[in-house]
PDB file of C-alpha atoms in Angstrom:
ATOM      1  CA  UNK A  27       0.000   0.000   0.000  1.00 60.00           C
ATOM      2  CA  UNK A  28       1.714   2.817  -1.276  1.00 79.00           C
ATOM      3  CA  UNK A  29       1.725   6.555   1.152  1.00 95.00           C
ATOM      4  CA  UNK A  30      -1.163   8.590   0.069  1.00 98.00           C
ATOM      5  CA  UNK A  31      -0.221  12.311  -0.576  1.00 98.00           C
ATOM      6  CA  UNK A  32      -2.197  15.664  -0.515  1.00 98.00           C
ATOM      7  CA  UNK A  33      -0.419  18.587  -2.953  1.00 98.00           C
ATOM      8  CA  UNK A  34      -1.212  22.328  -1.956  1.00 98.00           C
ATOM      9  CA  UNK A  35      -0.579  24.785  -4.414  1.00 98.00           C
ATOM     10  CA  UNK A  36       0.476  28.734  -2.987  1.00 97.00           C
ATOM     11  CA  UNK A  37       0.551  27.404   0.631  1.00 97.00           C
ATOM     12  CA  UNK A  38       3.199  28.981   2.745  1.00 97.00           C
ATOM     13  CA  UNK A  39       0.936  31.621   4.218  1.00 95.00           C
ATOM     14  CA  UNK A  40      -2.980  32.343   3.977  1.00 94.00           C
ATOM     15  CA  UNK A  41      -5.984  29.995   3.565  1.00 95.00           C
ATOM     16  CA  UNK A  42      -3.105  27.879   1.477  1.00 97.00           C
ATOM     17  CA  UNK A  43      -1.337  27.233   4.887  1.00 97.00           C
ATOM     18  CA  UNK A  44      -4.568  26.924   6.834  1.00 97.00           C
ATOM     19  CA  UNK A  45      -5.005  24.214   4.546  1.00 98.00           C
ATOM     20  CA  UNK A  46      -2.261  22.493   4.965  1.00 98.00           C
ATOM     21  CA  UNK A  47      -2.336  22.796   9.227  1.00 98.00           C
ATOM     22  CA  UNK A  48      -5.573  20.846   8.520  1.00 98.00           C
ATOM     23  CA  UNK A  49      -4.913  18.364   6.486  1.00 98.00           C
ATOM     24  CA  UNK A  50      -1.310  17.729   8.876  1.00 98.00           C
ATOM     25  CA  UNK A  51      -4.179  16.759  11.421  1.00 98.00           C
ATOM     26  CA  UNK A  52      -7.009  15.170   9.114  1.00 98.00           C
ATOM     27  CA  UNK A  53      -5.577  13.321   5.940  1.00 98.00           C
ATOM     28  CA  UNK A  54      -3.546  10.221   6.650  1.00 97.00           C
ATOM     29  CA  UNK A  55      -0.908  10.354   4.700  1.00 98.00           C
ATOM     30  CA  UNK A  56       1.533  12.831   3.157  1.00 98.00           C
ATOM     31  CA  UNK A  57       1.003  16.334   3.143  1.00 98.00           C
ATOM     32  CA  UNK A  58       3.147  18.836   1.230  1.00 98.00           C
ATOM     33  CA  UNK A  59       3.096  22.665   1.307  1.00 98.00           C
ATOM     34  CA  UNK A  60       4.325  24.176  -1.652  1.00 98.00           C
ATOM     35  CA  UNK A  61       5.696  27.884  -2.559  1.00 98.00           C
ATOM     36  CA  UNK A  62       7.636  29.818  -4.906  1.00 97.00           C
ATOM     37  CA  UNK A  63      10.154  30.836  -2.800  1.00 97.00           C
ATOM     38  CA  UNK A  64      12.165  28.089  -1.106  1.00 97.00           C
ATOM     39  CA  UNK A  65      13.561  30.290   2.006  1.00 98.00           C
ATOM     40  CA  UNK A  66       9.417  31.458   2.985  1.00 97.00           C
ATOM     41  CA  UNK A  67       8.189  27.763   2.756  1.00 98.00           C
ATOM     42  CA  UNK A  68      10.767  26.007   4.369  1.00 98.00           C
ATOM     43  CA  UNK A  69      10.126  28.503   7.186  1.00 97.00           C
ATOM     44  CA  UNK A  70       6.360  27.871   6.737  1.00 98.00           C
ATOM     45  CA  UNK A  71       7.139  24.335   7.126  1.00 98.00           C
ATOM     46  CA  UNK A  72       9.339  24.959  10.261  1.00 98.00           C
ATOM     47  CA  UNK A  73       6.172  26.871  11.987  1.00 96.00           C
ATOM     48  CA  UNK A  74       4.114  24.324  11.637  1.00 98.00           C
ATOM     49  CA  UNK A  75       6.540  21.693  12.889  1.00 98.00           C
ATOM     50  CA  UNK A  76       7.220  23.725  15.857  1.00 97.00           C
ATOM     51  CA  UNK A  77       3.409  23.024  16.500  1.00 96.00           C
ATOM     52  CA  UNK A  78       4.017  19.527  16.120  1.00 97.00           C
ATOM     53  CA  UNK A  79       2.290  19.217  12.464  1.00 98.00           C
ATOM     54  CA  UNK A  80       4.759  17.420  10.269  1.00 98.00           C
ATOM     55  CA  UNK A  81       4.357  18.716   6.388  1.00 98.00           C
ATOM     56  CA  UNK A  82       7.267  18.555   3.504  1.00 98.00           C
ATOM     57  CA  UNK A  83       8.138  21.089   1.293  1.00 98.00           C
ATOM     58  CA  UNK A  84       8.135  21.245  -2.439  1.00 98.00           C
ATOM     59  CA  UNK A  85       9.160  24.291  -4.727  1.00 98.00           C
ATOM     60  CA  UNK A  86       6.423  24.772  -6.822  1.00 98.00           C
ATOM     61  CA  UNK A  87       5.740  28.122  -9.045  1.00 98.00           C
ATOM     62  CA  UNK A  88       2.571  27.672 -10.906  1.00 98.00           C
ATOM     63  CA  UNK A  89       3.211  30.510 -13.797  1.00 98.00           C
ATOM     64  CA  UNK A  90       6.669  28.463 -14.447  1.00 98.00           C
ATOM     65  CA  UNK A  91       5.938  25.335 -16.520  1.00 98.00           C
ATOM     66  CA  UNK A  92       8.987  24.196 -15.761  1.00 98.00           C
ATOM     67  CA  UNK A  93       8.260  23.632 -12.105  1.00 98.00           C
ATOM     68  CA  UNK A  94       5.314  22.615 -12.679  1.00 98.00           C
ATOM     69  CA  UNK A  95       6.601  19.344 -14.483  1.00 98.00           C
ATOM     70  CA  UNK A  96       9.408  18.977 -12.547  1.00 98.00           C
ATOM     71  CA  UNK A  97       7.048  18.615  -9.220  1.00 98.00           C
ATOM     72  CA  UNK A  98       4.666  16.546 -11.372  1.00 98.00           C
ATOM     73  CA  UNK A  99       7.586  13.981 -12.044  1.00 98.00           C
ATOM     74  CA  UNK A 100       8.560  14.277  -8.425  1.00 98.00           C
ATOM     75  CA  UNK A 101       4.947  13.041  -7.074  1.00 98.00           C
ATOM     76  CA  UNK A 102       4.798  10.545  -9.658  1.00 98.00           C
ATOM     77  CA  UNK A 103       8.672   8.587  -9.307  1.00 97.00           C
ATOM     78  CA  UNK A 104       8.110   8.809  -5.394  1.00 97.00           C
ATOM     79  CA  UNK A 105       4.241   8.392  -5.172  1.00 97.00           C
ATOM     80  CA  UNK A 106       3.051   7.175  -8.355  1.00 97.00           C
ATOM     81  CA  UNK A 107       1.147   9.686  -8.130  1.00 98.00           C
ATOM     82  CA  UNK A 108      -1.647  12.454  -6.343  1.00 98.00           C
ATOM     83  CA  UNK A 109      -4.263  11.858  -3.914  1.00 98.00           C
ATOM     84  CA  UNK A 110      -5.479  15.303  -3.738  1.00 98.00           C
ATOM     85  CA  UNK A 111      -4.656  18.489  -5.269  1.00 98.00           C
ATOM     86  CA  UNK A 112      -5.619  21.607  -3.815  1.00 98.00           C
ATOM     87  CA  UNK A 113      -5.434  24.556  -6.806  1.00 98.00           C
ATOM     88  CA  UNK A 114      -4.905  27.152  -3.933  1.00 97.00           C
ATOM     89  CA  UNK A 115      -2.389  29.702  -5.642  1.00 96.00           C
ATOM     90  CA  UNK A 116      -3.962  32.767  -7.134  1.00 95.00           C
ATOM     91  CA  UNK A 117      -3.362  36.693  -7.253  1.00 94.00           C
ATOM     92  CA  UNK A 118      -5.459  39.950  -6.810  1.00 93.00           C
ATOM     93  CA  UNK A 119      -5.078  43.479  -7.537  1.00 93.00           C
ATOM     94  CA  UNK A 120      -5.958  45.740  -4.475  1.00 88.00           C
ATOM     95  CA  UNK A 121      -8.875  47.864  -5.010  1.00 84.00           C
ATOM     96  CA  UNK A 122      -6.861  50.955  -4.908  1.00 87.00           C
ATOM     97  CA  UNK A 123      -4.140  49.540  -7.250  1.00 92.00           C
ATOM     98  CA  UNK A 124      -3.809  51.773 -10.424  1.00 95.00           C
ATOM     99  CA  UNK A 125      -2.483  49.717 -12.554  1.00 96.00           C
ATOM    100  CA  UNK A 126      -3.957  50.132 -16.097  1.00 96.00           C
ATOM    101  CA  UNK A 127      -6.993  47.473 -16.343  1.00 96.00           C
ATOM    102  CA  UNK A 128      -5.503  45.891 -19.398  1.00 97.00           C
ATOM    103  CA  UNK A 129      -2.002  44.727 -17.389  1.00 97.00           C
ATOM    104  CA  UNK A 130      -4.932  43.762 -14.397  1.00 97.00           C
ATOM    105  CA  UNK A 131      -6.746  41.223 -16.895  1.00 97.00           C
ATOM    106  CA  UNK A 132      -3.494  39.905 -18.618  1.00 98.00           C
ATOM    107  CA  UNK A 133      -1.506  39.805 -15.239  1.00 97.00           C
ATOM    108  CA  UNK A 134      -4.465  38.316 -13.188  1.00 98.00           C
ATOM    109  CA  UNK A 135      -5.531  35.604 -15.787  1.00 98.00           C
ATOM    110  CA  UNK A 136      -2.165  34.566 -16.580  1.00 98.00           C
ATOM    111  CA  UNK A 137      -1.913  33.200 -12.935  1.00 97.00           C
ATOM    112  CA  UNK A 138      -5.228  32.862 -11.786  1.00 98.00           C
ATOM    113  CA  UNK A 139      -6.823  30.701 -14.883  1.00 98.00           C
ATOM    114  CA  UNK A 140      -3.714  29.855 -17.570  1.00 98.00           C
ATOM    115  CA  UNK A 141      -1.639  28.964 -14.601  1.00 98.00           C
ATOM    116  CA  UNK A 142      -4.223  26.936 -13.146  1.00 98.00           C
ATOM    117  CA  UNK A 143      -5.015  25.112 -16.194  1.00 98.00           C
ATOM    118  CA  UNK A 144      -1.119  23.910 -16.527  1.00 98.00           C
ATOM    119  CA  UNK A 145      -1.019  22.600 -13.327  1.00 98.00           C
ATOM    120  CA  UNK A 146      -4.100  20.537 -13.905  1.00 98.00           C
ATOM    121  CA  UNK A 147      -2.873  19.157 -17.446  1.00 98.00           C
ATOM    122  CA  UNK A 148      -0.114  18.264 -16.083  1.00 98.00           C
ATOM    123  CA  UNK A 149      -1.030  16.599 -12.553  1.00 98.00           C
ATOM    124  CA  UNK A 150      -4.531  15.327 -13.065  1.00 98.00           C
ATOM    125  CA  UNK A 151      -3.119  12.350 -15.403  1.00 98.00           C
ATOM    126  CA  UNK A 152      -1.280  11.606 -11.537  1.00 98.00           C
ATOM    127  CA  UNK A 153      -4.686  11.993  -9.964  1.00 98.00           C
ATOM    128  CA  UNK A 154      -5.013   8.278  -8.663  1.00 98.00           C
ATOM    129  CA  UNK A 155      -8.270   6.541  -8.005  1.00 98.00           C
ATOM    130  CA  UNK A 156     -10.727   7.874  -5.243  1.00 98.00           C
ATOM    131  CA  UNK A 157      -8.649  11.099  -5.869  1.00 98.00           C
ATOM    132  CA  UNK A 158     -10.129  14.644  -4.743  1.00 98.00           C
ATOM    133  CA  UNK A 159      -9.079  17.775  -6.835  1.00 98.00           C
ATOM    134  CA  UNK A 160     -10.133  21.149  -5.300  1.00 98.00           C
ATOM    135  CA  UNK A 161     -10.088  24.454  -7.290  1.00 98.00           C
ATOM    136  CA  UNK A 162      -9.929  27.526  -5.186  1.00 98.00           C
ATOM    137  CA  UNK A 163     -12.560  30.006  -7.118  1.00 97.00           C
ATOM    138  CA  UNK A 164     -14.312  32.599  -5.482  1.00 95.00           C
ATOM    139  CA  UNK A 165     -18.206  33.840  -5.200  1.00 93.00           C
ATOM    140  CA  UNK A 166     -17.196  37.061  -7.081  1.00 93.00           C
ATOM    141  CA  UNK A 167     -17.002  34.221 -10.224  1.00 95.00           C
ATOM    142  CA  UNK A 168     -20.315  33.824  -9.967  1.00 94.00           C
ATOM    143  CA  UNK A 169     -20.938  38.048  -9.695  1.00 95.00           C
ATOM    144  CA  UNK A 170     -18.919  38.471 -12.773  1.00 97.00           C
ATOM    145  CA  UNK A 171     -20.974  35.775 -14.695  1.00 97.00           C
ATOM    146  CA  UNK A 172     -24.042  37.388 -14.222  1.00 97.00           C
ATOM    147  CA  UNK A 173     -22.713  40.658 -15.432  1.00 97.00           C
ATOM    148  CA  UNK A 174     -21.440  39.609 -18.559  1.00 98.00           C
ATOM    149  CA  UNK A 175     -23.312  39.692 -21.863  1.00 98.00           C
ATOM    150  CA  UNK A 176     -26.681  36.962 -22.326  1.00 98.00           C
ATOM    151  CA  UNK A 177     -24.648  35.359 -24.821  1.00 98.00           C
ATOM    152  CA  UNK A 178     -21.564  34.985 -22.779  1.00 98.00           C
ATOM    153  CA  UNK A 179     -23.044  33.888 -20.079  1.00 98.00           C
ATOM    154  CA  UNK A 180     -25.008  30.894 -21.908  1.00 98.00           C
ATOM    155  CA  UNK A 181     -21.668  29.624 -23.157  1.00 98.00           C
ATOM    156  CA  UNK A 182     -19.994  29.771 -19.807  1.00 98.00           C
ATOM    157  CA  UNK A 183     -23.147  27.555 -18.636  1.00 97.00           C
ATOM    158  CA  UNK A 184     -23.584  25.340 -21.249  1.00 97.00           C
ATOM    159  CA  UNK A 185     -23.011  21.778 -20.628  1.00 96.00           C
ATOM    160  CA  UNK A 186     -21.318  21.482 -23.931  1.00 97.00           C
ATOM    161  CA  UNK A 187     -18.351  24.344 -23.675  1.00 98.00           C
ATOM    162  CA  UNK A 188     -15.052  22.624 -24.226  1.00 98.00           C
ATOM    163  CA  UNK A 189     -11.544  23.328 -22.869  1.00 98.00           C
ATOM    164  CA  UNK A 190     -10.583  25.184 -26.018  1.00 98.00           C
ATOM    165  CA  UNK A 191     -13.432  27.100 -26.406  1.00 98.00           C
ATOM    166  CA  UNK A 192     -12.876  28.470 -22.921  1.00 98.00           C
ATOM    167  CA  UNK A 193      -9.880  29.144 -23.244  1.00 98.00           C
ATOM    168  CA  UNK A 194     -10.727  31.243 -26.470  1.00 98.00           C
ATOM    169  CA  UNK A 195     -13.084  33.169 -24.400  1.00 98.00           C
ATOM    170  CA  UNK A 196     -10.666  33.911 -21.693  1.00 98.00           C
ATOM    171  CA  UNK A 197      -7.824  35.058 -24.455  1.00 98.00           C
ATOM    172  CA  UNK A 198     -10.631  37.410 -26.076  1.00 98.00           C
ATOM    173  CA  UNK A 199     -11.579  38.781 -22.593  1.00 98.00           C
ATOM    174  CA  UNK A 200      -7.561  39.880 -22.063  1.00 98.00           C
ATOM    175  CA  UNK A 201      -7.215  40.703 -25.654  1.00 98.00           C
ATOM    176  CA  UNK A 202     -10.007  42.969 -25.876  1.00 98.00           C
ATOM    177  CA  UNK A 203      -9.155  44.609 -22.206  1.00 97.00           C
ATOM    178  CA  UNK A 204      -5.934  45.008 -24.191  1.00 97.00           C
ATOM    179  CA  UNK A 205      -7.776  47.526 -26.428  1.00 97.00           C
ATOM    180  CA  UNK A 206     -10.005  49.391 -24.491  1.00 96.00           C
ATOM    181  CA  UNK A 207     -12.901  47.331 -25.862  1.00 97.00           C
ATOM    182  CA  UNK A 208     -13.882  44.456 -23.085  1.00 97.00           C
ATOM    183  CA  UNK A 209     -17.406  46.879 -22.441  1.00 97.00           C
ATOM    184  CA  UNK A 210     -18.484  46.528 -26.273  1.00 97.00           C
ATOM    185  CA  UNK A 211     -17.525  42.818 -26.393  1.00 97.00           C
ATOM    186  CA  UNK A 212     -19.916  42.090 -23.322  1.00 98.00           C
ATOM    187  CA  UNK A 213     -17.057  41.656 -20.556  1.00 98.00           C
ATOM    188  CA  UNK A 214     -17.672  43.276 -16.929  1.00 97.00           C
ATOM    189  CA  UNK A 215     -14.883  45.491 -15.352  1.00 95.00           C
ATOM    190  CA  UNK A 216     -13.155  43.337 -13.147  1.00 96.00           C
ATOM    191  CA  UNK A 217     -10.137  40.936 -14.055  1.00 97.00           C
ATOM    192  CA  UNK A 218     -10.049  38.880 -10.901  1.00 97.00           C
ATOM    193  CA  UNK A 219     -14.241  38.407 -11.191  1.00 97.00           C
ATOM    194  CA  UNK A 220     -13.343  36.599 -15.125  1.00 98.00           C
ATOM    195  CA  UNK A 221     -10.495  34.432 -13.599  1.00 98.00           C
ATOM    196  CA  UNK A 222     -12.419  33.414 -11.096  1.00 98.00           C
ATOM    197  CA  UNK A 223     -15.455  32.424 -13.763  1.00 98.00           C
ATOM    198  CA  UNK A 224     -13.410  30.684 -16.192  1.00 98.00           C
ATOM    199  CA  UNK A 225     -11.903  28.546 -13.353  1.00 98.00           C
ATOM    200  CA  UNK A 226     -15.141  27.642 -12.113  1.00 98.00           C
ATOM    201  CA  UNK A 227     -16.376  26.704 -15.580  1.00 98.00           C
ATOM    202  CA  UNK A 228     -12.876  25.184 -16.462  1.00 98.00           C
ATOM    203  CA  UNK A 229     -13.270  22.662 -13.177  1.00 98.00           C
ATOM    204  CA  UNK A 230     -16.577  21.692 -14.777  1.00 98.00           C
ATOM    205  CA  UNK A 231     -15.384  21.209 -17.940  1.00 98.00           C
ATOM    206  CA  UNK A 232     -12.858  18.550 -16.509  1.00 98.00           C
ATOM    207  CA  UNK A 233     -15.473  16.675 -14.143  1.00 98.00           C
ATOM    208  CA  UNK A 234     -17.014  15.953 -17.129  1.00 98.00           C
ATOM    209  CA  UNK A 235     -14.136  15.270 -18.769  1.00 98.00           C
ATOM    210  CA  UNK A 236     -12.978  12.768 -16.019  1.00 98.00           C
ATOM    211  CA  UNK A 237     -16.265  11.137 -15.500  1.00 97.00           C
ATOM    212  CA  UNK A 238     -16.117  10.407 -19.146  1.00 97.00           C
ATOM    213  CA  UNK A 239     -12.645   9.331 -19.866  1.00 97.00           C
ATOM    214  CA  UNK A 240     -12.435   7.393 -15.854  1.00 97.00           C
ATOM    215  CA  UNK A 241     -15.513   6.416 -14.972  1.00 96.00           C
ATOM    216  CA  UNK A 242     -14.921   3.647 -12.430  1.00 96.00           C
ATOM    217  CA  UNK A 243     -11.574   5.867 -10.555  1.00 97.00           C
ATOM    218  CA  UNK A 244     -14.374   8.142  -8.473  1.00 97.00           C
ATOM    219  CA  UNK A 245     -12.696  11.072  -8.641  1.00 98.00           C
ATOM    220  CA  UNK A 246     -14.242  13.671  -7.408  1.00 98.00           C
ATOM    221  CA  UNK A 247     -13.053  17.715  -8.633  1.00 98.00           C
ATOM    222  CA  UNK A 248     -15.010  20.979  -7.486  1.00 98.00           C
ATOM    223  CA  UNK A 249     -14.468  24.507  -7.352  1.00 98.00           C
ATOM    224  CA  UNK A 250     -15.466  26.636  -4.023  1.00 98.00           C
ATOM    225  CA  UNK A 251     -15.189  29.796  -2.553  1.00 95.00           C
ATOM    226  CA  UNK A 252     -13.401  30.108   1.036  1.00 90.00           C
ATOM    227  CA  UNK A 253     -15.385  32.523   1.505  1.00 79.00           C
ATOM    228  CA  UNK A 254     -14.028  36.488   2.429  1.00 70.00           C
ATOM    229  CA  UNK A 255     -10.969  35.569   4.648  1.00 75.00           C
ATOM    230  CA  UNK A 256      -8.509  37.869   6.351  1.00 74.00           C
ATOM    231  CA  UNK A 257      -5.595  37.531   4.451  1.00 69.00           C
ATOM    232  CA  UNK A 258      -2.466  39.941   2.478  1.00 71.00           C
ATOM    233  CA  UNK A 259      -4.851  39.796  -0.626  1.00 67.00           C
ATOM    234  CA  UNK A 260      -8.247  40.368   0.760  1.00 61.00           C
ATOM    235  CA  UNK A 261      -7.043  42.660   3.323  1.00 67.00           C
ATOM    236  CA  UNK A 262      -7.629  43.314   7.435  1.00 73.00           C
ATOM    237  CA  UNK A 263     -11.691  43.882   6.931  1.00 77.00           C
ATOM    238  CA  UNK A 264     -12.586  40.562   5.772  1.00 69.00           C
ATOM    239  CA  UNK A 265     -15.043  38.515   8.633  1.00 71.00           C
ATOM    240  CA  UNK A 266     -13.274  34.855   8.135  1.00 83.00           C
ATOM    241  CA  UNK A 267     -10.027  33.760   9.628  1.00 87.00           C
ATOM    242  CA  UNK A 268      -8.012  31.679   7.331  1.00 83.00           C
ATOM    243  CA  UNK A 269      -8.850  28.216   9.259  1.00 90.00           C
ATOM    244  CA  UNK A 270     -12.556  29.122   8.427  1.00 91.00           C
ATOM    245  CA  UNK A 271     -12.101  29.428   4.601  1.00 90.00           C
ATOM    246  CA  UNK A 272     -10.248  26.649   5.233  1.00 95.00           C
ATOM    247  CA  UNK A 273     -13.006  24.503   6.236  1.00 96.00           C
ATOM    248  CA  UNK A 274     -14.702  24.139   2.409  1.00 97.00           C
ATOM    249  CA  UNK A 275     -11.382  23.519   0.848  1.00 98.00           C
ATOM    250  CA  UNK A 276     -10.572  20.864   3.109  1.00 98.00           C
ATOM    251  CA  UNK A 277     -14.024  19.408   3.233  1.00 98.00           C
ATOM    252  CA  UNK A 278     -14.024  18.877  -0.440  1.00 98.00           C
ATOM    253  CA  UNK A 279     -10.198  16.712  -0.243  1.00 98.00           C
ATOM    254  CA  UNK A 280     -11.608  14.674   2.652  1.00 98.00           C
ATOM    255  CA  UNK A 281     -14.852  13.126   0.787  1.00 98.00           C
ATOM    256  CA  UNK A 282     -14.839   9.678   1.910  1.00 97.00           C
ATOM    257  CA  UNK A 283     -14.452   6.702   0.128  1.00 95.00           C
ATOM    258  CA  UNK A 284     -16.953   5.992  -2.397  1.00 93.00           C
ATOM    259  CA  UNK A 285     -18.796   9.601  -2.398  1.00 96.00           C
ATOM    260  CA  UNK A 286     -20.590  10.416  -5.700  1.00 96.00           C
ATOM    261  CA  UNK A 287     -21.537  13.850  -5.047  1.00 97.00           C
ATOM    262  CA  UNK A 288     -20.451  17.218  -5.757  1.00 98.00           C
ATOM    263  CA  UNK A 289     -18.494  16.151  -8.453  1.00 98.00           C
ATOM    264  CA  UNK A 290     -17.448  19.651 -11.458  1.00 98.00           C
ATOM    265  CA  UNK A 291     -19.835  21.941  -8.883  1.00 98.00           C
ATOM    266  CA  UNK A 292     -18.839  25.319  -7.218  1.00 97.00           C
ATOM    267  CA  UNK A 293     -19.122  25.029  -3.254  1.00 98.00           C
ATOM    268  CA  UNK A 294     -19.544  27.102  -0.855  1.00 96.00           C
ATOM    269  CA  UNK A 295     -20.103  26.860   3.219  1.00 95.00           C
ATOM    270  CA  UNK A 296     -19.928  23.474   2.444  1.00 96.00           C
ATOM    271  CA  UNK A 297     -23.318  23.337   0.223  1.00 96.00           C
ATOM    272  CA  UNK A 298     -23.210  23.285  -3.841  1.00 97.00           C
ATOM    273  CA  UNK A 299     -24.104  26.490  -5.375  1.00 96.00           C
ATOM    274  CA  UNK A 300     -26.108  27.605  -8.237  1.00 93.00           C
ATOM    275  CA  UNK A 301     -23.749  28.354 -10.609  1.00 93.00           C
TER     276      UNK A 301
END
């Protein structure tokens, strides 16, 4: 019986690390934190060791591909393979940040969805059987999709949208923030909002994708919202701690055994959300 292990994307501080305290006390096997910067999660490792939770450290940078498949080969020669990925990783401008919105959508997407959507090609082929994959999206996904154009939002909620067609959408939306023109093409003004929907959509894409291609492996892969959480990117104000938005997150990776359900839904508190 090989170790079972638990991957967390962007985890050294934040809901990422409040993730990774509780899976060090819920998920029997494995649990590794992962950051960009070697020196701030080895020390994020060390703090939670000092607490007597034991997690390992891997580098991982999800907007460099070529971490990305060097950590994927990693988990696969000394696990042969993932248990459960948790997408955490993901960037937002401040409010009062006045950047130009055109480097806001191309900056925010890159991470936040293209990023994303390399780390899943590349480690849901590891995703074993009776795998969990969690995407961290947000409510404001759900916002954004109702302020975008009728026929936008049909696509995004059609049962039939494929990877490549989303991803065409989510090029146009950057492209035509580029120019000035995201308004006229039926886009709402907010960059983090259209990551944040075309993750959601993208993890339903893949359930479907999964239940078609490995139908007998029950994996199970949502998206959810923490929730607002006090953190460096949503600021002092926000009502949740970091274990709370935790809790959904978590919840999700630790579906028992033979669980059917949510499977390519957005969560939230725990309950499946109209999407």
């Amino acid at each position: 019986m090989s170790t079972r292990v638990a991957v967390v994307t962007g985890s050294n501080k934040g809901i990422g690390l409040a993730i990774v305290q509780a899976l060090c006390k819920q998920f029997q096997g494995d649990v590794y934190l992962t950051a960009r910067d070697v020196g701030r999660g080895q020390e994020a490792v060390n703090s939670l060791a000092s607490d007597g939770l034991k997690a390992m450290f891997h580098q991982l940078d999800i907007n460099d591909l070529n971490s990305i498949t060097t950590a994927a080969a990693f988990f696969k020669d000394k696990y042969g393979g993932v248990d459960v990925l948790i997408n955490n990783a993901g960037i937002a401008f401040k409010v009062a940040d006045t950047a130009p919105f055109a480097v806001q959508a191309e900056v925010t997407l890159k991470t936040n969805f293209f990023a994303t959507r390399d780390m899943l090609t590349h480690f849901l082929p590891l995703i074993k059987a009776g795998g969990r994959v969690v995407n961290v999206s947000s409510f404001v996904g759900v916002r954004t999709l109702n302020l975008c154009s009728p026929a936008l939002q049909q696509r995004f909620r059609s049962e039939d949208i494929t990877e490549e067609e989303l991803v065409g959408l989510m090029e146009r939306f950057v492209e035509e923030a580029k120019r000035g023109e995201h308004k006229q093409g039926g886009w709402p003004d907010t960059a983090y909002g259209m990551s944040k929907t075309g993750l959601t959509t993208l993890s339903m894409i893949q359930a479907r994708r999964l239940s078609k291609e490995r139908p007998n492996d029950g994996i199970l892969l949502n998206a959810c919202c923490p929730g607002w959480v006090r953190t460096d990117m949503a600021g002092p104000k926000a009502p949740k701690s970091p274990d709370e938005g935790a809790i959904t997150p978590v919840y999700l990776a630790l579906l028992p055994p033979g669980t059917t359900e949510p499977h390519g839904k957005f969560v939230s508190d725990k309950e499946v959300q109209v999407w």
